[in-house]
C-alpha cells in the first residue's frame, strides 16, 4: 500500500479550505479543518487498533466495544463510516459525534464540543451548510490516517503545524495571537536547552507549539521521537477557548497525552497550581505573551492577600494599559531556584520609564536578567515590529553575575516574500554566541551592571552596541576613474550630438 506523504497530506488539508472559502472568515478555517482532521484520525486509528486486536485473537465484539483496549475509544456514532453515510443534518451528526467522543475520553473533554458544525452564523444558511459539510466529509474520506498509512510517525503533528502556520499568515494579526513562527520557537528552545526530567511551562501557550518543540528537543537528547515516551513534564495555560482546544488537539496528535493544558487567564486566574493551591514551579518557562496588553488585570493584581496575587508582583504593578511586566513577573514567580525563562517581548520593556522602569531596575538589581537578544523585523504574522528575547535566570553562573549579555541579531535572517525567517545558520550563530558568551563587534557584548546603572537601568540595545551600519570605505582612485570615464562618455556624446546638429543644418 502506498503511504501518505507529508506533502500530500499538507496539500489535502489545504485543499479543504476551498470548501469553506466564501462561506466563513478565513480566521475560522482552522477550527473546522483541524476538527475534521482530529475526528478522522481518531476514527481511523480506532479501526486500525480493532483490526490488530482481532488479528491477535480478541473477539470482534470486544475489540470494537471495550474502551480499555484502545488509546482513544470511538463510540459507534463517532466512527467515520457512520458519519460518511449521513446525508441530512450533517452538522448535527458531527456535533453529536464530538459529544460522544468527549464522553468516552476524559482526556479530550472540551476540545471538540466548542466546534459548532451546525452554526448558521459561520457556515451559512441550512442549504449552504449541508453542501459545505458534505464536501468536507467526502474530502476527508479520500485519505486514511491510520498509522500504517502514514509515511512517518509524527506526520499528523507536522501537518497540524503546517496548517496553523498558514492560517496564521492568512489571518494576519488574528493568527499571530496564537502562533509563534517555528524558527523563533526553535531559537528559544535551543537557548533554554531543556533536559530530560525537567518540568516546562508556557503560561500563554496558544496552539502549543513551544511545548511541542521543547518536548522534541528533550526527546532528541534521549534518542526518542515525538510519540515515544519522552521524560519531560509539559504544562500550559491559554485563555482563548478555541485556541486552548487547538493546543490540546495539537499535543495529542504529537503523542503528548500527558501534557496539562489549563483554560483561563494566566494573570487573573492562574490555574497551574499544586495540591496546596500554590503556583507550580518549573525548570524552564517559555512564552510569547500578547504584547503590551491593555486591561491585563492590574486591579486584580493589586488585590489584598497573597492568594489574590500569588506574590507575583513584588517588583511592582505595571501600568493598567501595558501588561508586559505583569507576564514577566508571573513567569519569574513560577521558576524554581535554578529555573530559566525565555520570553518574547516588545522593545519597549527595555527602556519604558515610570512603573516599567522601576520594575526593570529591581530585576537588574537582583541580577535576574541574563541576556537580551534583538530579533529581526517581519518575523511574526500580522506585524513587522521587531521583538526581543529576554532570558531570565534565577541562578546565574558565576561568570554571568553582575552583567548582561546583549546580542544585536536584527540582521540575522533569510529574506522571504513579505517576511523574514530565521535560518538554521542564523539560529546557530545566535545560540553559539549566547552559550559561549562570545563578544563580536556590532553584534554582541557583555555589559557590566555598573555601566547599566550609569545609564539609569535603560537596556536599549543601541546604548551598548553600535547598531548603525558602518559606512563602506571609499576607494578614491576607483571613484576618480569612474568620474573620468563618465566625463569621457559625456564629451563623446556631446561631440556626436554636435555632428548630428551640423548635418541637419542647425549649426553653421
CSV table of C-alpha atoms in Angstrom, one decimal:
chain,number,residue,atom,x,y,z
A,1,UNK,CA,0.0,0.0,0.0
A,2,UNK,CA,1.4,3.4,-1.0
A,3,UNK,CA,1.8,5.5,2.1
A,4,UNK,CA,0.6,9.1,2.5
A,5,UNK,CA,3.5,11.6,2.4
A,6,UNK,CA,3.7,14.8,4.4
A,7,UNK,CA,3.5,16.9,1.3
A,8,UNK,CA,0.4,15.0,0.1
A,9,UNK,CA,-1.3,15.4,3.4
A,10,UNK,CA,-0.4,19.1,3.6
A,11,UNK,CA,-1.9,19.7,0.1
A,12,UNK,CA,-5.0,17.7,1.0
A,13,UNK,CA,-5.6,19.7,4.2
A,14,UNK,CA,-5.0,23.0,2.4
A,15,UNK,CA,-7.5,22.0,-0.4
A,16,UNK,CA,-10.1,21.5,2.4
A,17,UNK,CA,-10.1,25.3,2.7
A,18,UNK,CA,-11.6,25.5,-0.8
A,19,UNK,CA,-14.9,24.2,0.6
A,20,UNK,CA,-15.0,27.0,3.2
A,21,UNK,CA,-13.9,29.9,1.1
A,22,UNK,CA,-16.8,32.4,0.6
A,23,UNK,CA,-18.7,30.8,3.5
A,24,UNK,CA,-16.7,31.8,6.6
A,25,UNK,CA,-14.0,34.1,7.6
A,26,UNK,CA,-10.5,32.7,6.9
A,27,UNK,CA,-9.5,33.0,10.5
A,28,UNK,CA,-12.2,30.3,11.3
A,29,UNK,CA,-10.9,27.8,8.7
A,30,UNK,CA,-8.6,26.3,11.2
A,31,UNK,CA,-11.4,25.4,13.6
A,32,UNK,CA,-13.3,23.3,11.1
A,33,UNK,CA,-10.4,21.7,9.1
A,34,UNK,CA,-8.5,20.8,12.3
A,35,UNK,CA,-11.7,19.4,13.8
A,36,UNK,CA,-12.2,17.2,10.7
A,37,UNK,CA,-8.6,16.1,10.9
A,38,UNK,CA,-8.9,15.1,14.5
A,39,UNK,CA,-12.2,13.2,14.0
A,40,UNK,CA,-10.9,11.3,11.0
A,41,UNK,CA,-7.6,10.5,12.8
A,42,UNK,CA,-9.2,9.1,15.9
A,43,UNK,CA,-11.7,7.0,13.9
A,44,UNK,CA,-9.0,5.6,11.5
A,45,UNK,CA,-6.7,4.8,14.4
A,46,UNK,CA,-9.5,3.1,16.3
A,47,UNK,CA,-10.4,0.9,13.3
A,48,UNK,CA,-6.7,0.0,12.9
A,49,UNK,CA,-6.4,-0.9,16.6
A,50,UNK,CA,-9.6,-3.0,16.4
A,51,UNK,CA,-8.3,-4.9,13.4
A,52,UNK,CA,-4.9,-5.6,15.1
A,53,UNK,CA,-6.8,-6.9,18.2
A,54,UNK,CA,-8.9,-9.2,16.2
A,55,UNK,CA,-5.8,-10.5,14.3
A,56,UNK,CA,-4.3,-11.2,17.7
A,57,UNK,CA,-7.3,-13.3,18.7
A,58,UNK,CA,-9.6,-10.9,20.5
A,59,UNK,CA,-13.3,-11.4,19.6
A,60,UNK,CA,-14.6,-8.7,17.3
A,61,UNK,CA,-17.4,-7.6,19.6
A,62,UNK,CA,-14.9,-6.9,22.4
A,63,UNK,CA,-12.3,-5.3,20.0
A,64,UNK,CA,-15.0,-2.8,18.9
A,65,UNK,CA,-16.7,-2.2,22.3
A,66,UNK,CA,-14.1,-2.4,25.1
A,67,UNK,CA,-12.7,1.1,25.8
A,68,UNK,CA,-9.8,-0.4,27.8
A,69,UNK,CA,-8.4,-1.9,24.6
A,70,UNK,CA,-7.9,1.5,22.9
A,71,UNK,CA,-5.8,4.6,23.3
A,72,UNK,CA,-8.9,6.6,22.4
A,73,UNK,CA,-12.3,4.9,22.3
A,74,UNK,CA,-14.5,5.9,19.5
A,75,UNK,CA,-18.2,5.2,20.1
A,76,UNK,CA,-20.2,3.9,17.1
A,77,UNK,CA,-21.9,7.2,16.3
A,78,UNK,CA,-18.5,8.9,16.1
A,79,UNK,CA,-16.9,6.4,13.7
A,80,UNK,CA,-16.2,7.7,10.2
A,81,UNK,CA,-18.2,5.1,8.4
A,82,UNK,CA,-21.3,6.3,10.3
A,83,UNK,CA,-20.5,10.0,9.6
A,84,UNK,CA,-19.8,9.2,5.9
A,85,UNK,CA,-23.3,7.7,5.4
A,86,UNK,CA,-25.1,10.8,6.7
A,87,UNK,CA,-26.9,12.7,4.0
A,88,UNK,CA,-29.1,15.1,6.0
A,89,UNK,CA,-28.5,17.2,9.2
A,90,UNK,CA,-24.7,16.6,8.8
A,91,UNK,CA,-23.8,19.3,11.2
A,92,UNK,CA,-26.0,17.8,14.0
A,93,UNK,CA,-24.4,14.4,13.3
A,94,UNK,CA,-20.9,15.8,13.6
A,95,UNK,CA,-21.8,17.7,16.8
A,96,UNK,CA,-23.2,14.5,18.4
A,97,UNK,CA,-20.1,12.6,17.3
A,98,UNK,CA,-17.9,15.1,19.1
A,99,UNK,CA,-20.1,14.9,22.2
A,100,UNK,CA,-19.9,11.1,22.2
A,101,UNK,CA,-16.1,11.2,21.8
A,102,UNK,CA,-15.6,13.5,24.7
A,103,UNK,CA,-18.0,11.5,26.9
A,104,UNK,CA,-15.9,8.4,26.2
A,105,UNK,CA,-12.5,10.1,26.6
A,106,UNK,CA,-12.0,12.4,29.5
A,107,UNK,CA,-8.6,13.4,28.1
A,108,UNK,CA,-10.2,15.4,25.3
A,109,UNK,CA,-13.0,16.9,27.4
A,110,UNK,CA,-13.9,20.4,26.0
A,111,UNK,CA,-11.7,20.0,22.9
A,112,UNK,CA,-14.3,19.3,20.2
A,113,UNK,CA,-17.7,20.4,21.6
A,114,UNK,CA,-16.6,24.0,21.1
A,115,UNK,CA,-16.6,23.4,17.3
A,116,UNK,CA,-20.2,24.0,16.2
A,117,UNK,CA,-20.6,22.2,12.9
A,118,UNK,CA,-24.3,23.3,12.9
A,119,UNK,CA,-23.6,27.1,13.1
A,120,UNK,CA,-25.5,29.1,10.5
A,121,UNK,CA,-23.7,32.2,11.6
A,122,UNK,CA,-20.4,30.7,10.4
A,123,UNK,CA,-21.4,28.1,7.8
A,124,UNK,CA,-24.3,29.9,6.2
A,125,UNK,CA,-28.0,29.0,5.6
A,126,UNK,CA,-29.0,25.3,6.0
A,127,UNK,CA,-28.6,24.5,2.3
A,128,UNK,CA,-25.1,26.1,2.0
A,129,UNK,CA,-24.1,24.5,5.3
A,130,UNK,CA,-25.1,21.0,4.2
A,131,UNK,CA,-23.2,21.5,0.9
A,132,UNK,CA,-20.0,22.6,2.7
A,133,UNK,CA,-20.1,19.9,5.3
A,134,UNK,CA,-20.9,17.1,2.7
A,135,UNK,CA,-17.9,18.3,0.6
A,136,UNK,CA,-15.6,18.2,3.6
A,137,UNK,CA,-16.8,14.7,4.7
A,138,UNK,CA,-16.2,13.4,1.2
A,139,UNK,CA,-12.8,15.2,1.0
A,140,UNK,CA,-11.5,13.6,4.3
A,141,UNK,CA,-12.9,10.2,3.3
A,142,UNK,CA,-10.3,10.1,0.5
A,143,UNK,CA,-7.4,9.8,2.9
A,144,UNK,CA,-6.6,7.2,5.6
A,145,UNK,CA,-5.0,8.5,8.7
A,146,UNK,CA,-4.2,5.2,10.4
A,147,UNK,CA,-0.6,4.6,11.5
A,148,UNK,CA,0.0,2.0,8.8
A,149,UNK,CA,-1.0,4.6,6.1
A,150,UNK,CA,1.4,7.3,7.2
A,151,UNK,CA,4.9,7.6,5.8
A,152,UNK,CA,6.4,8.9,9.1
A,153,UNK,CA,5.4,8.7,12.7
A,154,UNK,CA,4.9,12.4,13.5
A,155,UNK,CA,3.4,13.4,10.2
A,156,UNK,CA,0.0,14.4,11.6
A,157,UNK,CA,1.6,16.7,14.1
A,158,UNK,CA,3.7,18.3,11.4
A,159,UNK,CA,0.7,18.7,9.1
A,160,UNK,CA,-1.1,20.3,12.0
A,161,UNK,CA,1.8,22.8,12.5
A,162,UNK,CA,1.7,23.5,8.7
A,163,UNK,CA,-2.0,24.4,8.8
A,164,UNK,CA,-1.6,26.5,11.9
A,165,UNK,CA,1.3,28.5,10.4
A,166,UNK,CA,-0.5,29.1,7.1
A,167,UNK,CA,-3.8,30.1,8.8
A,168,UNK,CA,-1.7,32.5,11.0
A,169,UNK,CA,-0.3,34.1,7.8
A,170,UNK,CA,-3.8,34.2,6.2
A,171,UNK,CA,-5.5,35.6,9.3
A,172,UNK,CA,-2.8,38.2,9.9
A,173,UNK,CA,-2.8,39.7,13.4
A,174,UNK,CA,-5.6,37.3,14.5
A,175,UNK,CA,-3.4,34.3,13.6
A,176,UNK,CA,-0.3,35.8,15.2
A,177,UNK,CA,-2.1,35.9,18.5
A,178,UNK,CA,-2.0,32.1,18.8
A,179,UNK,CA,1.0,31.1,16.7
A,180,UNK,CA,4.7,31.9,17.1
A,181,UNK,CA,6.9,31.1,14.0
A,182,UNK,CA,8.6,27.7,14.2
A,183,UNK,CA,12.0,29.1,13.8
A,184,UNK,CA,11.6,31.6,16.6
A,185,UNK,CA,10.5,28.8,18.9
A,186,UNK,CA,13.4,26.7,17.8
A,187,UNK,CA,15.8,29.6,18.7
A,188,UNK,CA,14.3,30.0,22.2
A,189,UNK,CA,14.2,26.3,22.9
A,190,UNK,CA,17.9,26.0,22.0
A,191,UNK,CA,18.7,29.0,24.2
A,192,UNK,CA,16.9,27.4,27.1
A,193,UNK,CA,18.4,23.9,26.5
A,194,UNK,CA,15.8,21.8,28.4
A,195,UNK,CA,17.0,18.4,29.6
A,196,UNK,CA,15.3,15.1,30.4
A,197,UNK,CA,13.4,15.1,33.6
A,198,UNK,CA,12.6,18.8,33.5
A,199,UNK,CA,9.3,20.5,34.1
A,200,UNK,CA,8.5,23.0,31.4
A,201,UNK,CA,5.7,25.6,31.2
A,202,UNK,CA,4.2,28.0,28.7
A,203,UNK,CA,1.7,30.2,30.6
A,204,UNK,CA,0.3,31.7,27.4
A,205,UNK,CA,0.6,28.6,25.2
A,206,UNK,CA,-1.5,29.5,22.2
A,207,UNK,CA,-1.6,26.5,19.9
A,208,UNK,CA,1.0,24.6,22.0
A,209,UNK,CA,4.0,24.9,19.6
A,210,UNK,CA,6.5,26.0,22.2
A,211,UNK,CA,5.7,23.0,24.4
A,212,UNK,CA,5.9,20.6,21.5
A,213,UNK,CA,9.2,21.8,20.3
A,214,UNK,CA,10.5,21.7,23.9
A,215,UNK,CA,9.5,18.0,24.1
A,216,UNK,CA,11.0,17.2,20.7
A,217,UNK,CA,14.3,18.8,21.8
A,218,UNK,CA,14.4,16.8,25.1
A,219,UNK,CA,13.4,13.6,23.1
A,220,UNK,CA,16.4,14.1,20.8
A,221,UNK,CA,18.7,14.1,23.8
A,222,UNK,CA,17.1,10.8,24.8
A,223,UNK,CA,17.3,9.4,21.3
A,224,UNK,CA,13.5,9.4,21.0
A,225,UNK,CA,10.9,10.8,18.7
A,226,UNK,CA,7.6,12.5,19.4
A,227,UNK,CA,5.0,9.9,20.2
A,228,UNK,CA,7.5,7.8,22.2
A,229,UNK,CA,7.9,8.1,25.9
A,230,UNK,CA,9.8,11.3,26.5
A,231,UNK,CA,10.9,12.1,30.0
A,232,UNK,CA,9.5,15.6,30.4
A,233,UNK,CA,6.6,17.3,32.1
A,234,UNK,CA,4.7,19.9,30.0
A,235,UNK,CA,2.2,22.4,31.4
A,236,UNK,CA,0.4,25.3,29.7
A,237,UNK,CA,-2.4,27.7,30.1
A,238,UNK,CA,-4.5,29.5,27.4
A,239,UNK,CA,-7.3,32.0,27.9
A,240,UNK,CA,-8.9,31.7,24.4
A,241,UNK,CA,-11.2,28.7,24.5
A,242,UNK,CA,-10.9,27.9,20.8
A,243,UNK,CA,-7.1,28.2,20.9
A,244,UNK,CA,-7.0,26.1,24.0
A,245,UNK,CA,-8.8,23.4,22.1
A,246,UNK,CA,-6.4,23.6,19.2
A,247,UNK,CA,-3.5,23.3,21.7
A,248,UNK,CA,-5.0,20.2,23.2
A,249,UNK,CA,-5.5,18.6,19.7
A,250,UNK,CA,-2.0,19.6,18.6
A,251,UNK,CA,-0.4,18.0,21.6
A,252,UNK,CA,-2.5,14.8,21.3
A,253,UNK,CA,-1.7,14.5,17.6
A,254,UNK,CA,2.0,14.7,18.6
A,255,UNK,CA,1.6,11.9,21.0
A,256,UNK,CA,1.9,14.1,24.1
A,257,UNK,CA,-1.1,12.8,26.0
A,258,UNK,CA,0.2,13.7,29.5
A,259,UNK,CA,0.6,17.4,28.9
A,260,UNK,CA,-1.6,19.5,31.2
A,261,UNK,CA,-3.2,22.5,29.5
A,262,UNK,CA,-5.5,24.7,31.6
A,263,UNK,CA,-8.1,27.1,30.4
A,264,UNK,CA,-8.2,30.6,31.8
A,265,UNK,CA,-6.4,34.0,32.1
A,266,UNK,CA,-2.9,33.4,33.4
A,267,UNK,CA,-2.7,36.8,35.2
A,268,UNK,CA,-6.3,37.0,36.6
A,269,UNK,CA,-6.7,33.3,37.3
A,270,UNK,CA,-3.6,31.2,37.2
A,271,UNK,CA,-4.7,27.5,37.1
A,272,UNK,CA,-1.3,25.7,37.2
A,273,UNK,CA,-1.3,25.2,41.0
A,274,UNK,CA,-0.1,22.4,43.2
A,275,UNK,CA,-2.3,20.5,45.7
A,276,UNK,CA,-1.9,23.2,48.3
A,277,UNK,CA,-3.1,25.9,45.9
A,278,UNK,CA,0.4,27.4,45.3
A,279,UNK,CA,2.0,28.2,41.9
A,280,UNK,CA,3.8,25.2,40.5
A,281,UNK,CA,7.5,25.9,40.0
A,282,UNK,CA,9.3,25.0,36.8
A,283,UNK,CA,12.8,24.3,35.5
A,284,UNK,CA,12.1,26.2,32.2
A,285,UNK,CA,9.4,28.7,31.2
A,286,UNK,CA,9.0,29.6,27.6
A,287,UNK,CA,6.4,32.1,26.2
A,288,UNK,CA,5.3,34.7,23.7
A,289,UNK,CA,2.6,36.6,25.6
A,290,UNK,CA,0.5,39.3,24.0
A,291,UNK,CA,2.5,42.5,23.5
A,292,UNK,CA,1.7,45.5,25.7
A,293,UNK,CA,-1.7,44.1,26.6
A,294,UNK,CA,-4.3,46.7,27.6
A,295,UNK,CA,-6.6,45.9,30.6
A,296,UNK,CA,-4.4,43.0,31.6
A,297,UNK,CA,-5.7,42.8,35.2
A,298,UNK,CA,-4.0,45.5,37.2
A,299,UNK,CA,-6.9,45.8,39.6
A,300,UNK,CA,-6.8,42.1,40.4
A,301,UNK,CA,-3.0,42.1,40.7
A,302,UNK,CA,-3.2,44.9,43.3
A,303,UNK,CA,-5.8,43.0,45.4
A,304,UNK,CA,-5.2,42.2,49.0
A,305,UNK,CA,-3.9,38.8,50.2
A,306,UNK,CA,-1.2,36.6,48.8
A,307,UNK,CA,-3.7,34.2,47.2
A,308,UNK,CA,-5.0,37.1,45.0
A,309,UNK,CA,-1.6,38.0,43.5
A,310,UNK,CA,0.2,34.7,44.4
A,311,UNK,CA,3.1,37.0,45.4
A,312,UNK,CA,3.9,37.5,41.8
A,313,UNK,CA,4.2,41.3,41.7
A,314,UNK,CA,6.7,42.1,44.4
A,315,UNK,CA,8.8,44.2,41.9
A,316,UNK,CA,5.8,46.5,41.2
A,317,UNK,CA,2.5,46.6,39.4
A,318,UNK,CA,2.7,47.8,35.7
A,319,UNK,CA,0.5,50.4,34.2
A,320,UNK,CA,-3.1,49.3,33.6
A,321,UNK,CA,-2.7,49.5,29.8
A,322,UNK,CA,0.7,47.9,29.4
A,323,UNK,CA,0.9,44.3,30.7
A,324,UNK,CA,4.3,43.2,29.6
A,325,UNK,CA,6.0,43.2,33.0
A,326,UNK,CA,2.9,41.5,34.5
A,327,UNK,CA,3.7,38.4,32.4
A,328,UNK,CA,7.4,38.7,33.1
A,329,UNK,CA,6.8,38.7,36.8
A,330,UNK,CA,4.4,35.8,36.6
A,331,UNK,CA,7.0,33.8,34.9
A,332,UNK,CA,9.7,34.7,37.4
A,333,UNK,CA,7.3,33.6,40.2
A,334,UNK,CA,6.9,30.2,38.6
A,335,UNK,CA,10.7,29.5,38.2
A,336,UNK,CA,12.3,27.2,40.7
A,337,UNK,CA,15.6,28.2,42.3
A,338,UNK,CA,17.6,27.1,39.2
A,339,UNK,CA,14.9,28.0,36.7
A,340,UNK,CA,15.5,29.8,33.4
A,341,UNK,CA,12.9,31.7,31.3
A,342,UNK,CA,12.9,32.7,27.6
A,343,UNK,CA,10.2,35.1,26.7
A,344,UNK,CA,9.4,37.1,23.5
A,345,UNK,CA,8.8,40.8,24.4
A,346,UNK,CA,8.5,44.2,22.6
A,347,UNK,CA,11.5,46.5,22.7
A,348,UNK,CA,9.6,48.9,25.0
A,349,UNK,CA,10.3,46.7,28.1
A,350,UNK,CA,14.0,47.7,27.7
A,351,UNK,CA,13.5,51.5,28.0
A,352,UNK,CA,10.0,52.5,29.1
A,353,UNK,CA,10.0,54.6,32.2
A,354,UNK,CA,7.6,55.0,35.2
A,355,UNK,CA,6.3,51.7,36.5
A,356,UNK,CA,8.1,49.6,33.9
A,357,UNK,CA,11.3,51.5,34.7
A,358,UNK,CA,11.0,50.7,38.4
A,359,UNK,CA,10.3,47.0,37.8
A,360,UNK,CA,13.2,46.7,35.3
A,361,UNK,CA,15.6,48.4,37.8
A,362,UNK,CA,14.5,45.9,40.6
A,363,UNK,CA,15.1,42.9,38.3
A,364,UNK,CA,18.5,44.2,37.4
A,365,UNK,CA,19.5,44.9,41.0
A,366,UNK,CA,18.5,41.3,41.8
A,367,UNK,CA,20.6,40.1,38.8
A,368,UNK,CA,17.8,38.2,37.2
A,369,UNK,CA,18.3,39.3,33.6
A,370,UNK,CA,20.9,37.2,31.8
A,371,UNK,CA,20.6,38.1,28.2
A,372,UNK,CA,18.7,40.4,25.7
A,373,UNK,CA,18.5,39.3,22.1
A,374,UNK,CA,17.2,41.7,19.5
A,375,UNK,CA,15.3,39.9,16.7
A,376,UNK,CA,14.8,41.0,13.0
A,377,UNK,CA,11.7,42.8,11.8
A,378,UNK,CA,8.9,40.9,10.0
A,379,UNK,CA,9.2,37.6,11.8
A,380,UNK,CA,5.7,37.5,13.2
A,381,UNK,CA,2.3,37.2,11.4
A,382,UNK,CA,0.4,40.4,11.1
A,383,UNK,CA,3.2,42.8,12.3
A,384,UNK,CA,6.5,44.0,11.1
A,385,UNK,CA,7.5,45.2,14.6
A,386,UNK,CA,10.8,43.7,15.8
A,387,UNK,CA,10.9,42.0,19.1
A,388,UNK,CA,13.4,40.7,21.6
A,389,UNK,CA,14.0,37.5,23.5
A,390,UNK,CA,14.5,38.2,27.2
A,391,UNK,CA,16.4,35.5,29.1
A,392,UNK,CA,15.8,35.4,32.9
A,393,UNK,CA,17.8,33.2,35.2
A,394,UNK,CA,17.2,32.5,38.9
A,395,UNK,CA,20.7,31.1,39.3
A,396,UNK,CA,23.3,32.7,37.0
A,397,UNK,CA,26.6,31.0,36.6
A,398,UNK,CA,29.5,32.9,38.3
A,399,UNK,CA,30.8,34.4,35.1
A,400,UNK,CA,27.3,35.8,34.3
A,401,UNK,CA,26.7,37.5,37.6
A,402,UNK,CA,26.8,41.3,37.6
A,403,UNK,CA,26.5,41.6,33.9
A,404,UNK,CA,24.0,41.2,31.0
A,405,UNK,CA,24.8,39.8,27.5
A,406,UNK,CA,23.4,41.8,24.7
A,407,UNK,CA,23.0,40.3,21.2
A,408,UNK,CA,22.1,42.6,18.3
A,409,UNK,CA,20.7,39.9,15.9
A,410,UNK,CA,18.4,42.2,13.8
A,411,UNK,CA,20.3,41.3,10.6
A,412,UNK,CA,20.4,37.5,11.3
A,413,UNK,CA,17.7,36.4,8.9
A,414,UNK,CA,16.9,35.0,5.5
A,415,UNK,CA,14.7,37.2,3.2
A,416,UNK,CA,11.4,35.7,2.1
A,417,UNK,CA,8.4,37.2,0.3
A,418,UNK,CA,6.7,39.6,2.7
A,419,UNK,CA,8.6,38.3,5.8
A,420,UNK,CA,11.9,37.4,7.3
A,421,UNK,CA,12.8,33.9,8.5
A,422,UNK,CA,15.5,32.7,11.0
A,423,UNK,CA,17.5,30.2,9.0
A,424,UNK,CA,19.4,27.3,10.7
A,425,UNK,CA,22.7,29.3,10.3
A,426,UNK,CA,21.2,32.4,11.9
A,427,UNK,CA,19.9,30.4,14.8
A,428,UNK,CA,23.3,28.6,15.2
A,429,UNK,CA,25.1,32.0,15.3
A,430,UNK,CA,22.8,33.4,18.0
A,431,UNK,CA,22.9,30.3,20.1
A,432,UNK,CA,26.7,29.8,19.9
A,433,UNK,CA,27.1,33.5,20.9
A,434,UNK,CA,24.8,33.0,23.9
A,435,UNK,CA,26.2,29.7,25.1
A,436,UNK,CA,29.9,30.7,24.7
A,437,UNK,CA,29.4,34.3,25.7
A,438,UNK,CA,31.2,35.5,22.6
A,439,UNK,CA,31.7,39.2,22.1
A,440,UNK,CA,31.7,40.4,18.5
A,441,UNK,CA,31.9,44.0,17.3
A,442,UNK,CA,28.5,45.4,16.4
A,443,UNK,CA,26.8,42.1,17.3
A,444,UNK,CA,27.3,41.1,20.9
A,445,UNK,CA,28.7,42.5,24.1
A,446,UNK,CA,28.8,41.6,27.8
A,447,UNK,CA,27.9,44.7,29.7
A,448,UNK,CA,28.7,45.1,33.4
A,449,UNK,CA,25.9,46.2,35.7
A,450,UNK,CA,27.9,49.3,36.7
A,451,UNK,CA,27.5,50.6,33.1
A,452,UNK,CA,23.8,49.8,33.0
A,453,UNK,CA,23.4,51.7,36.3
A,454,UNK,CA,25.1,54.7,34.8
A,455,UNK,CA,22.5,54.5,32.0
A,456,UNK,CA,19.7,54.7,34.6
A,457,UNK,CA,18.9,51.0,34.0
A,458,UNK,CA,17.9,51.6,30.4
A,459,UNK,CA,18.5,48.4,28.4
A,460,UNK,CA,18.0,49.7,24.9
A,461,UNK,CA,20.4,47.7,22.8
A,462,UNK,CA,21.8,50.7,20.9
A,463,UNK,CA,23.1,52.1,24.2
A,464,UNK,CA,25.6,49.2,24.5
A,465,UNK,CA,26.1,48.0,20.9
A,466,UNK,CA,26.8,50.3,17.9
A,467,UNK,CA,23.7,49.3,15.8
A,468,UNK,CA,24.3,51.8,13.0
A,469,UNK,CA,25.5,50.3,9.7
A,470,UNK,CA,29.2,51.3,9.2
A,471,UNK,CA,29.9,53.3,6.1
A,472,UNK,CA,31.9,51.4,3.4
A,473,UNK,CA,35.4,52.8,2.9
A,474,UNK,CA,35.8,54.9,-0.2
A,475,UNK,CA,38.4,53.9,-2.8
A,476,UNK,CA,39.3,57.5,-4.0
A,477,UNK,CA,41.3,56.3,-7.1
A,478,UNK,CA,38.5,54.0,-8.2
A,479,UNK,CA,35.9,56.7,-7.8
A,480,UNK,CA,38.0,59.3,-9.7
A,481,UNK,CA,38.5,56.7,-12.5
A,482,UNK,CA,34.7,56.3,-12.7
A,483,UNK,CA,34.3,60.1,-12.8
A,484,UNK,CA,36.9,60.3,-15.6
A,485,UNK,CA,35.1,57.6,-17.6
A,486,UNK,CA,31.8,59.4,-17.1
A,487,UNK,CA,33.3,62.7,-18.3
A,488,UNK,CA,34.8,61.0,-21.4
A,489,UNK,CA,31.4,59.4,-22.2
A,490,UNK,CA,29.7,62.8,-21.7
A,491,UNK,CA,32.2,64.6,-24.0
A,492,UNK,CA,31.8,61.9,-26.7
A,493,UNK,CA,28.0,62.2,-26.5
A,494,UNK,CA,28.2,66.0,-26.8
A,495,UNK,CA,30.6,65.7,-29.9
A,496,UNK,CA,28.2,63.2,-31.6
A,497,UNK,CA,25.2,65.5,-30.9
A,498,UNK,CA,27.0,68.5,-32.4
A,499,UNK,CA,27.9,66.4,-35.5
A,500,UNK,CA,24.2,65.4,-36.0
A,501,UNK,CA,23.0,69.0,-35.5
A,502,UNK,CA,25.6,70.2,-38.1
A,503,UNK,CA,24.4,67.6,-40.6
A,504,UNK,CA,20.8,68.7,-40.1
A,505,UNK,CA,21.7,72.3,-40.7
A,506,UNK,CA,21.1,73.6,-37.2
A,507,UNK,CA,24.8,74.5,-36.6
A,508,UNK,CA,26.9,76.6,-39.1
